[in-house]
Coordinates of C-alpha atoms in Angstrom, one line a residue:
M118 CA -27.5 -48.5 1.6
K119 CA -24.9 -50.2 4.0
G120 CA -23.3 -52.2 1.3
D121 CA -23.1 -48.9 -1.0
A122 CA -19.6 -47.3 -0.3
A123 CA -16.9 -48.8 -0.6
P124 CA -15.0 -50.9 2.6
M125 CA -11.9 -49.3 3.6
G126 CA -9.1 -50.8 3.9
E127 CA -5.9 -50.2 6.2
G128 CA -4.2 -48.8 3.6
A129 CA -6.8 -46.0 3.7
A130 CA -6.8 -43.8 6.0
P131 CA -2.5 -43.1 5.1
E132 CA -3.7 -42.2 2.0
V133 CA -7.0 -39.7 2.9
L134 CA -4.5 -38.1 5.1
A135 CA -1.8 -37.4 2.2
L136 CA -4.3 -36.3 -0.2
A137 CA -5.7 -33.7 2.9
R138 CA -1.8 -32.5 2.7
V139 CA -2.4 -32.5 -1.1
V140 CA -5.3 -30.1 -0.9
A141 CA -4.0 -28.2 1.7
R142 CA -0.9 -27.3 0.3
L143 CA -3.0 -26.6 -3.1
R144 CA -5.2 -24.5 -1.3
S145 CA -2.0 -22.1 0.3
E146 CA -0.6 -22.1 -3.7
V147 CA -4.2 -20.4 -4.4
A148 CA -4.0 -17.8 -2.0
D149 CA -0.9 -17.1 -2.8
L150 CA -1.2 -16.6 -6.7
E151 CA -4.1 -14.6 -5.6
G152 CA -2.7 -12.4 -3.6
G153 CA 0.3 -11.6 -6.5
A154 CA -2.5 -11.2 -8.7
A155 CA -3.6 -8.6 -6.8
T156 CA -0.9 -7.0 -6.0
T157 CA 0.3 -6.4 -9.8
A158 CA -2.9 -5.2 -10.3
V159 CA -2.0 -2.3 -8.3
V160 CA 1.4 -1.9 -9.2
E161 CA 0.4 -1.6 -13.1
R162 CA -2.5 0.8 -12.3
A163 CA 0.1 2.9 -10.5
T164 CA 2.3 2.4 -13.3
G165 CA -0.1 3.6 -15.9
A166 CA -1.1 6.5 -14.0
V167 CA 2.5 7.6 -13.7
M168 CA 2.5 6.9 -17.4
A169 CA 0.2 9.2 -17.8
Q170 CA 0.7 11.9 -15.4
E171 CA 4.4 11.7 -16.3
R172 CA 4.6 10.8 -20.6
L173 CA 7.0 8.1 -19.7
S174 CA 6.8 4.6 -20.5
A175 CA 6.5 1.5 -18.7
D176 CA 10.0 0.9 -17.5
A177 CA 10.9 4.3 -16.5
A178 CA 7.3 4.8 -14.3
C179 CA 8.2 1.5 -13.0
E180 CA 11.5 2.9 -12.4
M181 CA 9.9 6.2 -10.9
L182 CA 7.9 4.4 -8.5
L183 CA 10.3 2.0 -7.5
G184 CA 13.0 5.1 -6.6
R185 CA 9.8 7.1 -4.7
A186 CA 9.5 3.9 -2.5
R187 CA 13.8 3.6 -2.5
E188 CA 13.5 7.5 -1.1
R189 CA 10.5 7.4 1.4
G190 CA 11.5 4.2 2.8
R191 CA 8.0 2.0 1.6
T192 CA 7.3 -1.0 -0.5
L193 CA 6.5 -1.1 -4.1
L194 CA 2.7 -2.0 -3.3
E195 CA 2.3 1.2 -0.4
E196 CA 4.0 3.7 -3.1
C197 CA 1.4 1.5 -5.1
W198 CA -1.1 2.8 -2.9
I199 CA 0.0 6.4 -2.3
T200 CA 0.2 6.9 -6.0
L201 CA -3.4 5.7 -6.7
G202 CA -4.9 7.5 -3.9
Q203 CA -3.6 11.3 -4.8
L204 CA -4.6 11.2 -9.0
R205 CA -7.2 13.7 -9.5
L206 CA -10.1 12.7 -11.4
R207 CA -10.7 14.8 -14.4
P208 CA -14.7 15.3 -15.2
P209 CA -15.4 13.2 -18.5
P210 CA -14.7 15.2 -21.7
T211 CA -17.9 17.4 -23.3
T212 CA -19.3 16.6 -26.3
A213 CA -20.0 20.1 -28.2
G214 CA -17.6 19.7 -30.7
L215 CA -18.1 16.1 -31.9
P216 CA -21.0 15.4 -34.9
W217 CA -23.5 13.9 -32.4
G218 CA -22.8 16.0 -29.4
S219 CA -24.6 19.5 -31.1
T220 CA -27.8 17.0 -31.8
G221 CA -28.6 16.8 -28.0
G222 CA -27.2 13.2 -28.2
R223 CA -30.0 11.6 -30.5
T224 CA -27.6 10.6 -33.1
R225 CA -24.6 8.6 -32.0
P226 CA -21.4 7.2 -34.5
W227 CA -22.3 3.6 -33.3
T228 CA -25.8 4.5 -35.2
S229 CA -26.4 3.6 -38.7
G230 CA -27.7 7.1 -39.2
W231 CA -23.9 8.4 -38.5
I232 CA -22.6 7.5 -41.4
G233 CA -25.2 9.2 -43.8
S234 CA -27.3 6.4 -44.1
S235 CA -31.0 7.2 -45.2
T236 CA -32.5 4.3 -43.2
G237 CA -30.8 5.5 -40.0
S238 CA -33.1 6.6 -37.0
G239 CA -30.6 7.7 -34.5
C240 CA -31.5 6.3 -30.9

């Protein structure tokens, strides 16, 4: 078993050190990219919320968020978190007026019986 490992030559230590530096740099880059992806997700979510609330385009919603951030002395990310935190959640819409709402939920549009098939039995 002793002879399984290849003997390290004089140049092996600098090569290992160089590889360790590369790995450290790549890990740092991955952490930066993960942080950037998380930030982008928050900004996109807030932009979508502003689009829905204000009926704006994506560009106009982003400009609105940027303007609010500037006016209030915040970063864009801070303004996005605040915007998302202020959302008022609505209850889901009722199904009473829909074709499957009046049957107590027994028949749903994704079952074969909804289209009028005689073989569909509902859920």
